[in-house]
CSV table of C-alpha atoms in Angstrom, one decimal:
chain,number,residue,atom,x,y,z
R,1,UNK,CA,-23.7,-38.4,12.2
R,2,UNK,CA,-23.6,-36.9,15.8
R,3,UNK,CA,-23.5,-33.1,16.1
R,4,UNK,CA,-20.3,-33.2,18.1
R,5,UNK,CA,-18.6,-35.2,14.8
R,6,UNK,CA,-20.1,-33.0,12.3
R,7,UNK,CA,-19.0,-29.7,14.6
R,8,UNK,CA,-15.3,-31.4,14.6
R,9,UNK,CA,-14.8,-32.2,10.6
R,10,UNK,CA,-16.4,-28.5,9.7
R,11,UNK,CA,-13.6,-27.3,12.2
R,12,UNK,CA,-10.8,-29.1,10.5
R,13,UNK,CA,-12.3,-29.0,6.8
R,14,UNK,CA,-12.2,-25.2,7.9
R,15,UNK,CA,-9.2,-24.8,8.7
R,16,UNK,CA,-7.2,-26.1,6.3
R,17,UNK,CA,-9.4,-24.4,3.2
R,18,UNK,CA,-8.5,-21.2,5.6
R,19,UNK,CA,-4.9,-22.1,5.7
R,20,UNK,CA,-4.4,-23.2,2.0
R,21,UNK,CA,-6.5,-20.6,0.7
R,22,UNK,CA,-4.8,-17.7,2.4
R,23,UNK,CA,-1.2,-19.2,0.9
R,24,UNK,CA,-3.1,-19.4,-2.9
R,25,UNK,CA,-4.7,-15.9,-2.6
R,26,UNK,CA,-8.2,-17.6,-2.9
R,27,UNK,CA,-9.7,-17.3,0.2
R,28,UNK,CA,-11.6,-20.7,2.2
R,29,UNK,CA,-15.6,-20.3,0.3
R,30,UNK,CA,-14.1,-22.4,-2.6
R,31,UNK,CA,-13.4,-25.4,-0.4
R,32,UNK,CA,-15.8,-24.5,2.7
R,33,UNK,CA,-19.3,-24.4,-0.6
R,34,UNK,CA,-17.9,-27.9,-1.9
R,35,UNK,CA,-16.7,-29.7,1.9
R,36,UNK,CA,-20.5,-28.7,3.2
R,37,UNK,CA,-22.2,-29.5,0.3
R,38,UNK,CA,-21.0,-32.6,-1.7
R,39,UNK,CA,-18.9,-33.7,1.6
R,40,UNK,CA,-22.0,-33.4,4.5
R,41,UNK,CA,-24.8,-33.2,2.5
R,42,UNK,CA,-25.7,-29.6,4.1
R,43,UNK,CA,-28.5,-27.2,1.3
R,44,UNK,CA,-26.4,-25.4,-0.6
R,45,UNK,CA,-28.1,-21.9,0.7
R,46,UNK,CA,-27.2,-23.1,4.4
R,47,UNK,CA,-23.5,-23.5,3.0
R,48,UNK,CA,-23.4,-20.2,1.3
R,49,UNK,CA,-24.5,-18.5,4.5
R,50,UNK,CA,-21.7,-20.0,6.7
R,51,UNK,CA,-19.2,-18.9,3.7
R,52,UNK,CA,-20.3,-15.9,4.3
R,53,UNK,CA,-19.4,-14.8,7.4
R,54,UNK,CA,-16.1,-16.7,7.3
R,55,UNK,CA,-15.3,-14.2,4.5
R,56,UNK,CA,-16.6,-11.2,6.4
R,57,UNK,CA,-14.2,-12.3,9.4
R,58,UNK,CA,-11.1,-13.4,7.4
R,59,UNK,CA,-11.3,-10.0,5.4
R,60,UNK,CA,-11.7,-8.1,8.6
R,61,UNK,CA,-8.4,-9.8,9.8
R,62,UNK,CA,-5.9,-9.4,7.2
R,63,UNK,CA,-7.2,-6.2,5.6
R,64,UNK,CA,-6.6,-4.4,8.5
R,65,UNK,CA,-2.5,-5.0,8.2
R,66,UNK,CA,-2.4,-4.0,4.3
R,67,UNK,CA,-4.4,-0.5,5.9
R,68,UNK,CA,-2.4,-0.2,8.7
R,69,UNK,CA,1.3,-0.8,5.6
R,70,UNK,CA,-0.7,2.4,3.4
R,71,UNK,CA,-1.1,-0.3,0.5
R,72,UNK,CA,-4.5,-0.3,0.3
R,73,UNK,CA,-6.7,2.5,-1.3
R,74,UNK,CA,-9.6,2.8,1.0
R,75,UNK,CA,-11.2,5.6,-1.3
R,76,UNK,CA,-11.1,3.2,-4.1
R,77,UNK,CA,-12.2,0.7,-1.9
R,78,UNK,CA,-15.5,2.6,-0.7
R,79,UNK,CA,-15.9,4.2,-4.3
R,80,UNK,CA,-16.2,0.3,-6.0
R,81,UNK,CA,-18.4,-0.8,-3.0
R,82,UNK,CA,-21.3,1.4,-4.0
R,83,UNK,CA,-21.3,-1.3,-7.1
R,84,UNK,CA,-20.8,-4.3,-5.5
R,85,UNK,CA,-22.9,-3.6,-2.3
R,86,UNK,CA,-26.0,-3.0,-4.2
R,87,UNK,CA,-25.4,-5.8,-6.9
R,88,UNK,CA,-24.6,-7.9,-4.0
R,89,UNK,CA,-28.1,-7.8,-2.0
R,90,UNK,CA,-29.4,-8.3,-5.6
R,91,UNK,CA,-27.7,-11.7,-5.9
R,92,UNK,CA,-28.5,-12.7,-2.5
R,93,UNK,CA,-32.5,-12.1,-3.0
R,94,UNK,CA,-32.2,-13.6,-6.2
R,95,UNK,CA,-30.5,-16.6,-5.3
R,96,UNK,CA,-33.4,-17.8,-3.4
R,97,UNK,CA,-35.3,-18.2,-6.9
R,98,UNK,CA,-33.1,-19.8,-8.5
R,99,UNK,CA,-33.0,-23.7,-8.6
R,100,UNK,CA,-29.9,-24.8,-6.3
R,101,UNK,CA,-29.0,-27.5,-9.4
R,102,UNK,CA,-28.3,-23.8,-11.1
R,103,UNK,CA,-26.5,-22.7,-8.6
R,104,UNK,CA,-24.0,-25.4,-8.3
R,105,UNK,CA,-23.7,-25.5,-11.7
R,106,UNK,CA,-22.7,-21.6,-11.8
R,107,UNK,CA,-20.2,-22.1,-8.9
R,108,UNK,CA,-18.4,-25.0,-10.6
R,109,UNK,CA,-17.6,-22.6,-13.4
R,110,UNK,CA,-16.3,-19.9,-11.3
R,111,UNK,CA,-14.3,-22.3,-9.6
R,112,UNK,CA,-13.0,-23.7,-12.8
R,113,UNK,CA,-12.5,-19.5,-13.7
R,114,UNK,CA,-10.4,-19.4,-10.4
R,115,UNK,CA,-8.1,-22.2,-11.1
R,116,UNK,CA,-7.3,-20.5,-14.2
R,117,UNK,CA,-6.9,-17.4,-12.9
R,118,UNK,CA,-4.3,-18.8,-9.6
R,119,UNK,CA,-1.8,-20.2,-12.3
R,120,UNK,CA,-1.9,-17.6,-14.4
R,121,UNK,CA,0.9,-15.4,-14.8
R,122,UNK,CA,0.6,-11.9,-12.8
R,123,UNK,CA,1.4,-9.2,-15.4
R,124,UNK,CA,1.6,-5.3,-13.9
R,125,UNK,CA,-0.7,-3.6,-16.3
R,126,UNK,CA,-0.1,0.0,-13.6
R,127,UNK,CA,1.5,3.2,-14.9
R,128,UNK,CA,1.4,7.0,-14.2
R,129,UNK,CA,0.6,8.1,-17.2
R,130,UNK,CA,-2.0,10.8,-17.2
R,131,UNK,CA,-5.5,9.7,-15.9
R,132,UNK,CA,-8.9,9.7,-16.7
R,133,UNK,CA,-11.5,12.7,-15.8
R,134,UNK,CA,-13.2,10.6,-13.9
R,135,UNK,CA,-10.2,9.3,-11.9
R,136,UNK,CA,-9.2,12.9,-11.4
R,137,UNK,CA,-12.6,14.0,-10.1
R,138,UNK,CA,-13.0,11.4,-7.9
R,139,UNK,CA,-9.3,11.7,-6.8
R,140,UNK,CA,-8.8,7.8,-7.2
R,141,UNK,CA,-5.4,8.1,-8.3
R,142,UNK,CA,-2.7,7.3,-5.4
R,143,UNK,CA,0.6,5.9,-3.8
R,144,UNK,CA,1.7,3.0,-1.9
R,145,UNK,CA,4.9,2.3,0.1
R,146,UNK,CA,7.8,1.0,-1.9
R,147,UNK,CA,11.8,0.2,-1.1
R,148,UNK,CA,12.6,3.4,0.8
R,149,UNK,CA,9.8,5.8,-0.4
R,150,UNK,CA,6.5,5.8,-1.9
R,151,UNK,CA,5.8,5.3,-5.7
R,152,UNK,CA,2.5,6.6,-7.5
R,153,UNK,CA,-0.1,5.9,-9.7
R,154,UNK,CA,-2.7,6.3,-12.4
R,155,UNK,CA,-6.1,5.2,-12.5
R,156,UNK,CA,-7.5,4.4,-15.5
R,157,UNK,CA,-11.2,3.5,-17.3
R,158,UNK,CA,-13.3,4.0,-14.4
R,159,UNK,CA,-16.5,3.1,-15.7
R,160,UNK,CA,-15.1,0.0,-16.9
R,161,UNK,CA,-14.1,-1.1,-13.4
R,162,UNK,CA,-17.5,0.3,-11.7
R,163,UNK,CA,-19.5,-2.2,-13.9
R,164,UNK,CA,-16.8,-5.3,-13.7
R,165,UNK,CA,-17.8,-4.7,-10.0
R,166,UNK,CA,-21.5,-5.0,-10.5
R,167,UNK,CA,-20.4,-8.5,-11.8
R,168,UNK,CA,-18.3,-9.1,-8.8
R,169,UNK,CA,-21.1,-8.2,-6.2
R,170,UNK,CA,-23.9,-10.7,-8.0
R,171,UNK,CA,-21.3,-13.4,-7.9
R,172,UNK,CA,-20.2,-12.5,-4.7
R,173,UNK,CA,-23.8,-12.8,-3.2
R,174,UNK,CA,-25.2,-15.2,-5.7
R,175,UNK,CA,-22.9,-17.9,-4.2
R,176,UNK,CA,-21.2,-16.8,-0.8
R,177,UNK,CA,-17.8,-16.1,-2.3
R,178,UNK,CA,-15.8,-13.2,-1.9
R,179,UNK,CA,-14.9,-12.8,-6.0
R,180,UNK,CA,-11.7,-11.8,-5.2
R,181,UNK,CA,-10.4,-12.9,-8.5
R,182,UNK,CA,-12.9,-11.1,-10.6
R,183,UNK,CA,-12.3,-7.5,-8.2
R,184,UNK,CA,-8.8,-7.8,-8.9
R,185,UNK,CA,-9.5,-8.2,-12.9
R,186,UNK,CA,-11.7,-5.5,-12.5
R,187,UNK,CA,-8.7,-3.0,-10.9
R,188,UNK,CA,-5.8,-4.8,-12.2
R,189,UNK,CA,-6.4,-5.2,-15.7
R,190,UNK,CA,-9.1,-2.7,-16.2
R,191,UNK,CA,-8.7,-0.1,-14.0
R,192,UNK,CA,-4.6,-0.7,-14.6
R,193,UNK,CA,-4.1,-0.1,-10.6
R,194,UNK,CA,-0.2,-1.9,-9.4
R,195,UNK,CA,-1.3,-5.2,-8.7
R,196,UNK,CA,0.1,-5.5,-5.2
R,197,UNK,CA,-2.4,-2.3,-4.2
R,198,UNK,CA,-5.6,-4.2,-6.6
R,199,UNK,CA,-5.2,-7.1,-4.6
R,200,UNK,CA,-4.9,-5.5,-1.4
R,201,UNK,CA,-8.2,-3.1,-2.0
R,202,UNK,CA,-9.7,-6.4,-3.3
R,203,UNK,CA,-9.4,-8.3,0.3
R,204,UNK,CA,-10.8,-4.9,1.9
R,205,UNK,CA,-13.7,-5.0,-0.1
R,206,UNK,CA,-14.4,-8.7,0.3
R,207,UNK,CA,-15.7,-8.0,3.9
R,208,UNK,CA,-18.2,-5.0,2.9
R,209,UNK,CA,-19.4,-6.9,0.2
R,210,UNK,CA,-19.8,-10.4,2.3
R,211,UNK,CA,-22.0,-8.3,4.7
R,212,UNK,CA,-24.3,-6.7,2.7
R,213,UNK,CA,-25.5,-9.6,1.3
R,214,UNK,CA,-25.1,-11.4,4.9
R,215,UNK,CA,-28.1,-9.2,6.0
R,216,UNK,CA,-30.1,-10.9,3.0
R,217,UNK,CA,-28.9,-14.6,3.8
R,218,UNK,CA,-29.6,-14.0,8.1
R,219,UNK,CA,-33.3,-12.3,7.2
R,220,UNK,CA,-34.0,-15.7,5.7
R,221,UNK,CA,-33.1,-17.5,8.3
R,222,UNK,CA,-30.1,-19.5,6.3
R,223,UNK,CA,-27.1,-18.3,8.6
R,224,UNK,CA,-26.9,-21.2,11.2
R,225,UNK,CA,-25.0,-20.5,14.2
R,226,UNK,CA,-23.8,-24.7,14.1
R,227,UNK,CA,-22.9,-24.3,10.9
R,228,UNK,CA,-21.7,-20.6,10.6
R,229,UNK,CA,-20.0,-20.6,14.1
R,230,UNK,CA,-16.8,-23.8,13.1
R,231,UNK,CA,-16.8,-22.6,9.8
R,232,UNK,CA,-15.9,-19.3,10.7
R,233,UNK,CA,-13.4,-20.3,13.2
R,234,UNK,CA,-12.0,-22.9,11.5
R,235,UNK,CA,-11.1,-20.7,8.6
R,236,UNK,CA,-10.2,-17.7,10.9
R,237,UNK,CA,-7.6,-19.7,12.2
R,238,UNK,CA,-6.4,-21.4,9.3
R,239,UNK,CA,-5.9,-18.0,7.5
R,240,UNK,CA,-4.2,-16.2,10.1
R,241,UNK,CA,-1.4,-19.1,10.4
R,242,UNK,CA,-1.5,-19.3,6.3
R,243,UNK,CA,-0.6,-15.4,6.3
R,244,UNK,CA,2.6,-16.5,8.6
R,245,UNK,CA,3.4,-18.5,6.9
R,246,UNK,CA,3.2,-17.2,3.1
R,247,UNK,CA,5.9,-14.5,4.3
R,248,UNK,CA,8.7,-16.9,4.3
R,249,UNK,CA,7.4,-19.5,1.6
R,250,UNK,CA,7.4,-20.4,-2.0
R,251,UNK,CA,3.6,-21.0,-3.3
R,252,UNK,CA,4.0,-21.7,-7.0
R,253,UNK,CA,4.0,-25.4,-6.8
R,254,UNK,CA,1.4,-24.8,-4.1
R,255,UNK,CA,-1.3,-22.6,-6.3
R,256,UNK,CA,-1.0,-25.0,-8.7
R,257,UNK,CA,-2.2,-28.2,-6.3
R,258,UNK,CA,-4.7,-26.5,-5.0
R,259,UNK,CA,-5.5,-25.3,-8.5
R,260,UNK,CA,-5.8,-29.1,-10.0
R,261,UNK,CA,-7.6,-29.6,-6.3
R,262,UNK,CA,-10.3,-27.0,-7.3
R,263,UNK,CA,-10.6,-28.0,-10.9
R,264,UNK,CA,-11.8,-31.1,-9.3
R,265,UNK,CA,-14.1,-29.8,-6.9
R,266,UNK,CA,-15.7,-27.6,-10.1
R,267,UNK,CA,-17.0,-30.7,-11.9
R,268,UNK,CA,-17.6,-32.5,-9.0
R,269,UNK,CA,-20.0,-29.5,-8.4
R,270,UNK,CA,-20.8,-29.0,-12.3
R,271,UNK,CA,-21.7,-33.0,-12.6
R,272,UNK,CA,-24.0,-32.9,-9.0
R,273,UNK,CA,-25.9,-30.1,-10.7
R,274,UNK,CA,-26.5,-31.5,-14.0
R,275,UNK,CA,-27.6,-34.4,-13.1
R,276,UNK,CA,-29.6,-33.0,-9.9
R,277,UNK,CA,-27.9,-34.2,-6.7
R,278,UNK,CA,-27.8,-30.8,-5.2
């Protein structure tokens, strides 16, 4: 395959995980990991680094809008990143030890995980009801813009959240993703934040995270600019149309395509590391 024809079906494969995924919530490393992979034949490690940075630049691009709205809680943001930055690095240094059979095998289940979790009811677990110490100290708890005025909020079981992050951060840099779905468990249904603000903070925090463990992936030389550079265009663009879209359409039937779509691509990935194709 010529560069110019690899370059051109990155770009388009891209591009559409970009645009679907910012319509499903799920962001493009689910597709981008199995396209470059399974699709090109491209080391898993090389594909992980390009997911990277596409995440790094789609979080910069839409988190800066929920900011800008006063939905997102930036000190709750920064506060969970202390977890997720460090555990992040770890997973990125780690992952280089680990057989890539292991880590396609671990990616198919958290694709599998995030199927589940993109059908699955959304249940507001947020009240104001009084908070813990440790929310209090930290002064976690907060408001965000509703109809007409602003409506507050509790922050609950700290700790609990901290170290669901931890778990975020080794997933996060372990495969290139930006565990979106397990940061909004963590401050969703842990943390009981309003789930409109959890996900918000969550897409923040995607970005930081993606970076710190970027710095691991580039020092090993397994960030390349021909595969890093349509990747992250591709799903820049994608994304930004997706969020233009979402305002004025109806995803349910959608999550749940892409859904049966990703449970696809998870033993697709899950079979190819059994049996040792990757």
């Amino acid at each position: 395959m010529s560069v110019l024809l690899f370059t051109i079906i990155v770009l388009i494969g891209a591009f559409l995980a970009g645009l679907v995924g910012s319509l499903t919530g799920l962001g493009g490393g689910v597709i981008i990991i199995p396209l470059l992979t399974l699709g090109l034949g491209v080391d898993i490690h090389y594909a992980i680094g390009a997911s990277i940075i596409s995440v790094i630049a789609t979080s910069s691009g839409s988190a800066a809008a929920y900011v800008k709205e006063g939905i997102t809680n930036i000190r709750i943001g920064m506060f969970l990143e202390i977890a997720t930055t460090i555990s992040a690095i770890i997973g990125a240094i780690v992952t280089v030890f680990i057989n890539p059979s292991y880590i396609a095998v671990i990616f198919g289940l958290i694709l599998l995980f995030s199927a589940v979790m993109m059908v699955r009811k959304k249940v507001d677990h947020s009240d104001n009801d009084t908070s813990g110490n440790l929310a209090v100290f930290f002064k976690l708890n907060g408001t965000y813009p509703v109809d007409g005025g602003v409506k507050k909020y509790a922050v609950h079981n700290v700790i609990g959240g901290f170290l669901m992050m931890f778990v975020a951060g080794i997933i996060s840099g372990l495969l290139g993703i930006g565990s979106g779905a397990l940061k909004v468990i963590a401050m969703d249904n842990i943390m009981r934040i309003p789930f409109k603000v959890s996900t918000t903070t969550s897409n923040f925090m995607m970005g930081v995270t993606a970076a710190a463990s970027a710095i691991v992936y580039l020092h090993r030389g397994q960030i390349d600019p021909g595969i890093a550079m349509p990747v992250t265009v591709g799903v820049l663009l994608g994304a930004t149309i997706g969020s233009k879209i979402l305002v004025r359409t109806k995803t349910d039937k959608l999550k749940v395509v892409f859904a049966v779509v990703v449970t696809f691509l998870a033993i697709q990935m899950i079979y190819n590391g059994l049996s040792g194709r990757l």
